[in-house]
Short mmCIF file of C-alpha atoms in Angstrom, two decimals:
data_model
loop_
_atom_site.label_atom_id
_atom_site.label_comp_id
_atom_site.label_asym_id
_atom_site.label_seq_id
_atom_site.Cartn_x
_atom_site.Cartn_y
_atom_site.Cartn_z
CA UNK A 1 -28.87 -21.51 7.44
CA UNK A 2 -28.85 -18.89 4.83
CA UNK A 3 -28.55 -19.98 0.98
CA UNK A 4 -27.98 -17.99 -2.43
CA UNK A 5 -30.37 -19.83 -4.74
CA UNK A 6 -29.48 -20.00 -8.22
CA UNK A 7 -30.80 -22.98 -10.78
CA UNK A 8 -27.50 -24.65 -10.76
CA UNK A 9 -26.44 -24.88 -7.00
CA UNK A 10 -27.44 -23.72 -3.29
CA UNK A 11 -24.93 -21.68 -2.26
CA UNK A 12 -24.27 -21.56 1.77
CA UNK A 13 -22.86 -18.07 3.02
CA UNK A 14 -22.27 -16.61 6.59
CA UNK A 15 -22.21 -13.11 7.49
CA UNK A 16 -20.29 -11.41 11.01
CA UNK A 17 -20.86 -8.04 12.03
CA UNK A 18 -23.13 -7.41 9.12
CA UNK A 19 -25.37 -4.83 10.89
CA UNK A 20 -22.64 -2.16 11.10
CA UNK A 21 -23.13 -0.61 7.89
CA UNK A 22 -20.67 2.00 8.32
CA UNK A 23 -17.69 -0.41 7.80
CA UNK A 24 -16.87 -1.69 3.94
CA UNK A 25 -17.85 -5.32 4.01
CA UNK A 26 -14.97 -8.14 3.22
CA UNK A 27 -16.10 -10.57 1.22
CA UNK A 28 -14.29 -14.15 1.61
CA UNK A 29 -13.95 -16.49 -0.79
CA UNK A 30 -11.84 -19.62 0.23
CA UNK A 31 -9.17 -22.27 -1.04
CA UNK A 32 -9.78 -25.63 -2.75
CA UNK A 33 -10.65 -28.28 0.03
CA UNK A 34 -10.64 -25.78 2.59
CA UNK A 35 -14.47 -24.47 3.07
CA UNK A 36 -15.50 -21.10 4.17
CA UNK A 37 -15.28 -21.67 7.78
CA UNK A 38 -11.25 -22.18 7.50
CA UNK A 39 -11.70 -18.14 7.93
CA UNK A 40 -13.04 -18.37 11.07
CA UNK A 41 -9.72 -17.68 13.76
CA UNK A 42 -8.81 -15.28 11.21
CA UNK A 43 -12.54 -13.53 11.66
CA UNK A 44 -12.69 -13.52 15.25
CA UNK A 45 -8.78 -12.32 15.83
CA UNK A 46 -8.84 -9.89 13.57
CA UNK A 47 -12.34 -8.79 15.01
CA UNK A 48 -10.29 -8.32 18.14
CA UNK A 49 -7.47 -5.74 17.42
CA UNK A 50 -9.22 -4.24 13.94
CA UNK A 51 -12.80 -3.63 14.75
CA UNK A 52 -13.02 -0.92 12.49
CA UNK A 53 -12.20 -3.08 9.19
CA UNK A 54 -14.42 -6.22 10.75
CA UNK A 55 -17.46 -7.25 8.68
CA UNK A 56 -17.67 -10.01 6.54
CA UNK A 57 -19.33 -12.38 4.52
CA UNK A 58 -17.69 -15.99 3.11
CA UNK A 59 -19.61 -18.64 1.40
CA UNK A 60 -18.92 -22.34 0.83
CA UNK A 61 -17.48 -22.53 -3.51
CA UNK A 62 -19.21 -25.51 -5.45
CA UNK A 63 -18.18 -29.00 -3.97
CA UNK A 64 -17.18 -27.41 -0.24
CA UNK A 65 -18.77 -27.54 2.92
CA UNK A 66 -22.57 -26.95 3.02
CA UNK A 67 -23.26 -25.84 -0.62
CA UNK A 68 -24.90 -28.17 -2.53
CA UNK A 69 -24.86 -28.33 -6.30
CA UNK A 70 -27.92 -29.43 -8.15
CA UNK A 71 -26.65 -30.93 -10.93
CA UNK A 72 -22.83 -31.57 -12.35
CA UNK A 73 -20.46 -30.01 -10.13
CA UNK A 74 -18.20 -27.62 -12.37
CA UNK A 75 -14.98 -25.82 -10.55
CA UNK A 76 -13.93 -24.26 -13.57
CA UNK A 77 -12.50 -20.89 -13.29
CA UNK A 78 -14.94 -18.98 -15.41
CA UNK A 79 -18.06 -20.90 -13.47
CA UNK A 80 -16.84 -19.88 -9.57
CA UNK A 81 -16.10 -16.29 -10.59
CA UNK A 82 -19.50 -16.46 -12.25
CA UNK A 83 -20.93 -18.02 -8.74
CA UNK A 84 -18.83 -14.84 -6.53
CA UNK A 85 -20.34 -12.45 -9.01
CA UNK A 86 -23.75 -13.81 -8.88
CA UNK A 87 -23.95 -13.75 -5.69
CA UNK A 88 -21.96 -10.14 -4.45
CA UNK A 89 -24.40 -8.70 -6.85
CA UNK A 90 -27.58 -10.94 -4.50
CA UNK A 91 -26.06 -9.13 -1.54
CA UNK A 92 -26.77 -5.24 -2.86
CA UNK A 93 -23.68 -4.12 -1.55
CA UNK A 94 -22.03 -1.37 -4.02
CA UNK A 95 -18.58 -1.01 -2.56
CA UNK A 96 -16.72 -3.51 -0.89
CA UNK A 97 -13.23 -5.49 -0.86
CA UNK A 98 -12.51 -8.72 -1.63
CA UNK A 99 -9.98 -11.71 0.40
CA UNK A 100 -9.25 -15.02 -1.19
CA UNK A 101 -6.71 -17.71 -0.31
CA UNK A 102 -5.28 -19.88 -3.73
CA UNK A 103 -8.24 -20.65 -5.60
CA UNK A 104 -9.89 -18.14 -3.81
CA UNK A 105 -7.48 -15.56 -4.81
CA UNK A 106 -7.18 -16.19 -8.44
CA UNK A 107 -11.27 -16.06 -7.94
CA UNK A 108 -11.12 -12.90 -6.01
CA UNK A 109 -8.88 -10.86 -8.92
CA UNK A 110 -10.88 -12.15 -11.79
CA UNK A 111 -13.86 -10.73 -9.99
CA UNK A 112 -12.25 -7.66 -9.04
CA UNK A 113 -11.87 -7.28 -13.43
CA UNK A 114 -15.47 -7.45 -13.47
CA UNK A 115 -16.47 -4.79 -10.95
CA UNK A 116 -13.82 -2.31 -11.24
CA UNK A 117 -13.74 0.64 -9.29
CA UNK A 118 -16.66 -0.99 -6.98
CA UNK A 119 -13.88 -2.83 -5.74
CA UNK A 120 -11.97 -0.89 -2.47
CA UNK A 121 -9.46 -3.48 -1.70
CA UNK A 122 -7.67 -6.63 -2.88
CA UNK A 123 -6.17 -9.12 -0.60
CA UNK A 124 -4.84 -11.87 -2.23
CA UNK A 125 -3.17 -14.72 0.13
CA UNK A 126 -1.10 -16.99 -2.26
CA UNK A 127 -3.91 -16.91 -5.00
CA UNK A 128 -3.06 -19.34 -8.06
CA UNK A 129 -0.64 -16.96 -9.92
CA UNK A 130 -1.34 -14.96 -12.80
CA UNK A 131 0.70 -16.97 -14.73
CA UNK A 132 -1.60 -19.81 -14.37
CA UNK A 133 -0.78 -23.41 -12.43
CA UNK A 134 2.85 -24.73 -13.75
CA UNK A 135 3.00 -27.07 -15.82
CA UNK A 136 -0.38 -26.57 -16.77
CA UNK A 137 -1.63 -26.79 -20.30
CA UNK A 138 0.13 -30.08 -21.44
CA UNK A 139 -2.29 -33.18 -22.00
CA UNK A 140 0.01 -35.46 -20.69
CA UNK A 141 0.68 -33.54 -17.32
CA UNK A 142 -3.15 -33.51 -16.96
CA UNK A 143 -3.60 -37.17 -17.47
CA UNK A 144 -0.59 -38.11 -15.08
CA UNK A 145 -2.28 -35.66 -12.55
CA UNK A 146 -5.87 -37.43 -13.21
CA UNK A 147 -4.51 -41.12 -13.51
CA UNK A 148 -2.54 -40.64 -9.76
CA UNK A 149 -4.19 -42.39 -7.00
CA UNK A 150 -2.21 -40.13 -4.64
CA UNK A 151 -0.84 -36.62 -5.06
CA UNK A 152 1.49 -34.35 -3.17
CA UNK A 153 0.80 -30.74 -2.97
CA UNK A 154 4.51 -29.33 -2.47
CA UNK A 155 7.60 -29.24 -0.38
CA UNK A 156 6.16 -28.11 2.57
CA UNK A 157 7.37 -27.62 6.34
CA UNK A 158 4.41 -27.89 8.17
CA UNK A 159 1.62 -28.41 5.84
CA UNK A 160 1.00 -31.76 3.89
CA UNK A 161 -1.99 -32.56 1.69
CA UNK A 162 -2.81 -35.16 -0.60
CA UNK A 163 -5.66 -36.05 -2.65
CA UNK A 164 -7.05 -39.26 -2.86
CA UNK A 165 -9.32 -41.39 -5.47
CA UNK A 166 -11.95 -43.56 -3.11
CA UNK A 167 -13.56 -46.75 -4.23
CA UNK A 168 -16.94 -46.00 -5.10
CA UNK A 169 -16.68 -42.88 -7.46
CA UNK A 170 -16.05 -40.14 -5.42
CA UNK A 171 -13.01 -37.63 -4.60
CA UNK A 172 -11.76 -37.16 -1.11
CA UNK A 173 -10.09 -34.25 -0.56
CA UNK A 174 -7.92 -34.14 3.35
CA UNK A 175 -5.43 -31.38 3.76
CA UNK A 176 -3.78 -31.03 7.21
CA UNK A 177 -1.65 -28.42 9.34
CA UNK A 178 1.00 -29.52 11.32
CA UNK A 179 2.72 -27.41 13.97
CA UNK A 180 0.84 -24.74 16.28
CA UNK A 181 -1.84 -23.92 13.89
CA UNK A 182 -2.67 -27.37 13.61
CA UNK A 183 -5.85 -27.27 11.28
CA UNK A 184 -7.37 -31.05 10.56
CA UNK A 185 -10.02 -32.46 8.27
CA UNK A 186 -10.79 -29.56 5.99
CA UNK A 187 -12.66 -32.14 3.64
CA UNK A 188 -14.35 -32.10 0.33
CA UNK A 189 -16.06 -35.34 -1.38
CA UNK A 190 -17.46 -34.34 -5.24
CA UNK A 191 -18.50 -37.04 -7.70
CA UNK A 192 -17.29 -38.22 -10.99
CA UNK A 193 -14.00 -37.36 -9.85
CA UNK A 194 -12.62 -36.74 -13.22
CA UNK A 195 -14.97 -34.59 -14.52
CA UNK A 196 -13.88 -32.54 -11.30
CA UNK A 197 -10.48 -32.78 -11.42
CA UNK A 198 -10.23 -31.95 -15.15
CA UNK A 199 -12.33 -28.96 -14.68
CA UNK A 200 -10.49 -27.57 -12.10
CA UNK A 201 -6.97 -28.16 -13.23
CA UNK A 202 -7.73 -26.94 -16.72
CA UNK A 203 -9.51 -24.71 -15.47
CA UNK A 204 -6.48 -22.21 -14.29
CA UNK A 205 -3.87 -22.17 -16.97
CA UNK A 206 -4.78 -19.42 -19.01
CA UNK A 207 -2.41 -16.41 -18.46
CA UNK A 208 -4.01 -13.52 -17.19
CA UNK A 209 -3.18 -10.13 -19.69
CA UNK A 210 -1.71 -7.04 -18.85
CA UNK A 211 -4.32 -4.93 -20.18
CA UNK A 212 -6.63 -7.08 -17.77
CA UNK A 213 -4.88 -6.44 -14.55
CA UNK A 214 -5.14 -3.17 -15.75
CA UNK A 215 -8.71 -2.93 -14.70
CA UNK A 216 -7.71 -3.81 -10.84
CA UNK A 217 -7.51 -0.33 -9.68
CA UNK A 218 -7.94 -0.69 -6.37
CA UNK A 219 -4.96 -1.26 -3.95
CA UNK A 220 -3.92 -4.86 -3.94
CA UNK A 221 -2.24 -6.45 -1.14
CA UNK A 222 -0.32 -9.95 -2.20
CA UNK A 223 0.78 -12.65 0.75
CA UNK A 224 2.88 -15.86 0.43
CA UNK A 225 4.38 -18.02 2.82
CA UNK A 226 8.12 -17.71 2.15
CA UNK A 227 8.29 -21.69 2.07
CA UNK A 228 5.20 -21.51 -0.73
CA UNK A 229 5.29 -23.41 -3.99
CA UNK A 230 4.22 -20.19 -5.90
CA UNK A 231 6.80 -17.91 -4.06
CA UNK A 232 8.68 -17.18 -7.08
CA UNK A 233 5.71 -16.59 -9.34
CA UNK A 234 3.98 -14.83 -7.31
CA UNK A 235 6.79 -12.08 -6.74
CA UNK A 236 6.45 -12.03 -10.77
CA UNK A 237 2.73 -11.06 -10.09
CA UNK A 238 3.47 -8.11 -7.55
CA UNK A 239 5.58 -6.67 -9.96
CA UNK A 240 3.21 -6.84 -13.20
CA UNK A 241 1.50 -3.35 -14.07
CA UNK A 242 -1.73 -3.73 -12.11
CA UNK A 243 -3.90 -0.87 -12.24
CA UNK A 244 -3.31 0.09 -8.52
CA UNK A 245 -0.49 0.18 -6.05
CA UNK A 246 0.67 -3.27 -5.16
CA UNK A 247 1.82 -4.41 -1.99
CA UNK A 248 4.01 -7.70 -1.04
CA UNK A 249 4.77 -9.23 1.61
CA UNK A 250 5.95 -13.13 2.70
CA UNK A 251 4.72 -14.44 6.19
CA UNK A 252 7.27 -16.08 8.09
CA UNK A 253 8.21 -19.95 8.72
CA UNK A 254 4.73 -21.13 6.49
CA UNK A 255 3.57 -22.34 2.91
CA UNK A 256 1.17 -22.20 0.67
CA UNK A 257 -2.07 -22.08 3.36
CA UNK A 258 -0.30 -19.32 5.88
CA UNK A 259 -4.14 -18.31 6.96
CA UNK A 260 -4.47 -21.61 8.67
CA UNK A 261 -0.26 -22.22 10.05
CA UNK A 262 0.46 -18.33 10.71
CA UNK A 263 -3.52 -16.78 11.78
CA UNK A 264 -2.17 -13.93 13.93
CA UNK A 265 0.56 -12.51 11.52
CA UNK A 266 -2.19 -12.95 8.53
CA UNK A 267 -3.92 -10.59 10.90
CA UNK A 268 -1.95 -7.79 11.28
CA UNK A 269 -0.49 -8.25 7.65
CA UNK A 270 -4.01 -7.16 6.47
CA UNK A 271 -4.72 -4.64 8.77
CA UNK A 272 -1.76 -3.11 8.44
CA UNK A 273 -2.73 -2.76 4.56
CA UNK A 274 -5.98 -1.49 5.38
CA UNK A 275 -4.87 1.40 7.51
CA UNK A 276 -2.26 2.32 5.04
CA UNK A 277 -4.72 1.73 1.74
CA UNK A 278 -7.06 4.18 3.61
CA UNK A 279 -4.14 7.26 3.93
#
């Protein structure tokens, strides 16, 4: 299995179709208990109908799948954009576009600040808004959040998460898809749960600036499920002055993780935006 070795954490990473050199590689970064392989349908269906967009590379973020972290795991914002930088830059690709679901997404534009015109394409999928998280910010909505035993997610249809403090120490994170899509046991287990926890939900409240989003200058393509949590915000976000043309669209009958309930219309959502982004 191929690792990115830095002296904080091994970082696991997959590549598909990586030999074809000709195509601008997508690189992957994935949602908060949902590890790098939850991109897999999407991978081998779009493979299918848009060969000429398909290469990519995904890796497992700190705390997910087979990555391991050598010392404190950290899933603050400014430490996983670090990790996506660190490790774009270990590939030696100079052009390329980025895709990242929720966390992922909010990762994926913060990177896409730091390399600028490097960057071809943006796909965003429900990425934690520019606004930040809601209700983020306040002390005492961070220590409700932390002192919870059980949390829900949202008012979803078919998707229900929850997160869940084990005996023992550690954080169990299960999400599940109900309905046709039906995607089960995407899990995560970190340790000192609160350290965790606090670092990620602080982690995503700071407001991203106008003059920042101005550096995105590629196109940028935004996706929410029209039952999502963020809806609202995130048609705030599409029409903020970004530094390249925005697109928006809302995928039908899903939520907040659409990849995983709605694969197929993902699919031809995003390569519909690469055939027009390339006109």
């Amino acid at each position: 299995m191929p690792f990115f070795e830095t002296e904080e954490v091994s970082l696991f990473y997959q590549t598909f179709n990586w030999e074809n050199e000709h195509i601008t590689p997508i690189v992957l970064i994935h949602a908060f208990s949902f590890p790098s392989d939850s991109f897999d349908e999407f991978i081998s269906s779009f493979t299918i109908k848009y060969p000429e967009f398909a290469r990519f590379v995904y890796f497992d973020m700190r705390g997910h799948g087979k990555t391991v972290c050598k010392e404190k795991v950290d899933m603050s914002e400014k430490v996983l954009v670090k990790d996506a930088i660190d490790f774009i830059e270990y590939l030696k690709i100079d052009k390329f576009c980025l895709m990242g679901m929720s966390t992922g997404g909010r990762v994926s534009y913060r990177s896409a600040m730091h390399f600028g015109e490097r960057v071809k394409k943006l796909i965003l999928m429900t990425p934690i808004p520019t606004s930040g998280l809601p209700l983020a910010g306040q002390p005492s909505n961070r220590d409700a959040f932390l002192s919870l035993k059980e949390v829900h997610l949202g008012p979803y249809d078919k998707f229900w998460a929850h997160l869940k403090l084990v005996e023992g120490g550690e954080y169990s994170a299960n999400a599940h898809v109900w309905g046709p899509k039906f995607y089960e046991k995407a899990k995560i287990t970190l340790s000192q749960p609160n350290d965790v926890l606090a670092t990620f939900y602080d982690g995503y409240t700071t407001p991203v600036l106008d003059e920042d989003l101005q550096k995105v200058k590629c196109p940028v393509l935004i996706t929410t499920g029209d039952k999502d949590f963020f809806f609202d915000q995130l048609v705030v976000d599409f029409r903020r002055k970004w530094g390249g043309p925005v697109f928006f669209h809302a995928i039908a009958n899903s939520s907040h993780f659409h990849l995983v309930e709605e694969t197929l219309q993902v699919v031809d959502v995003v390569g519909s935006f690469l055939k027009k982004a390339e006109k």
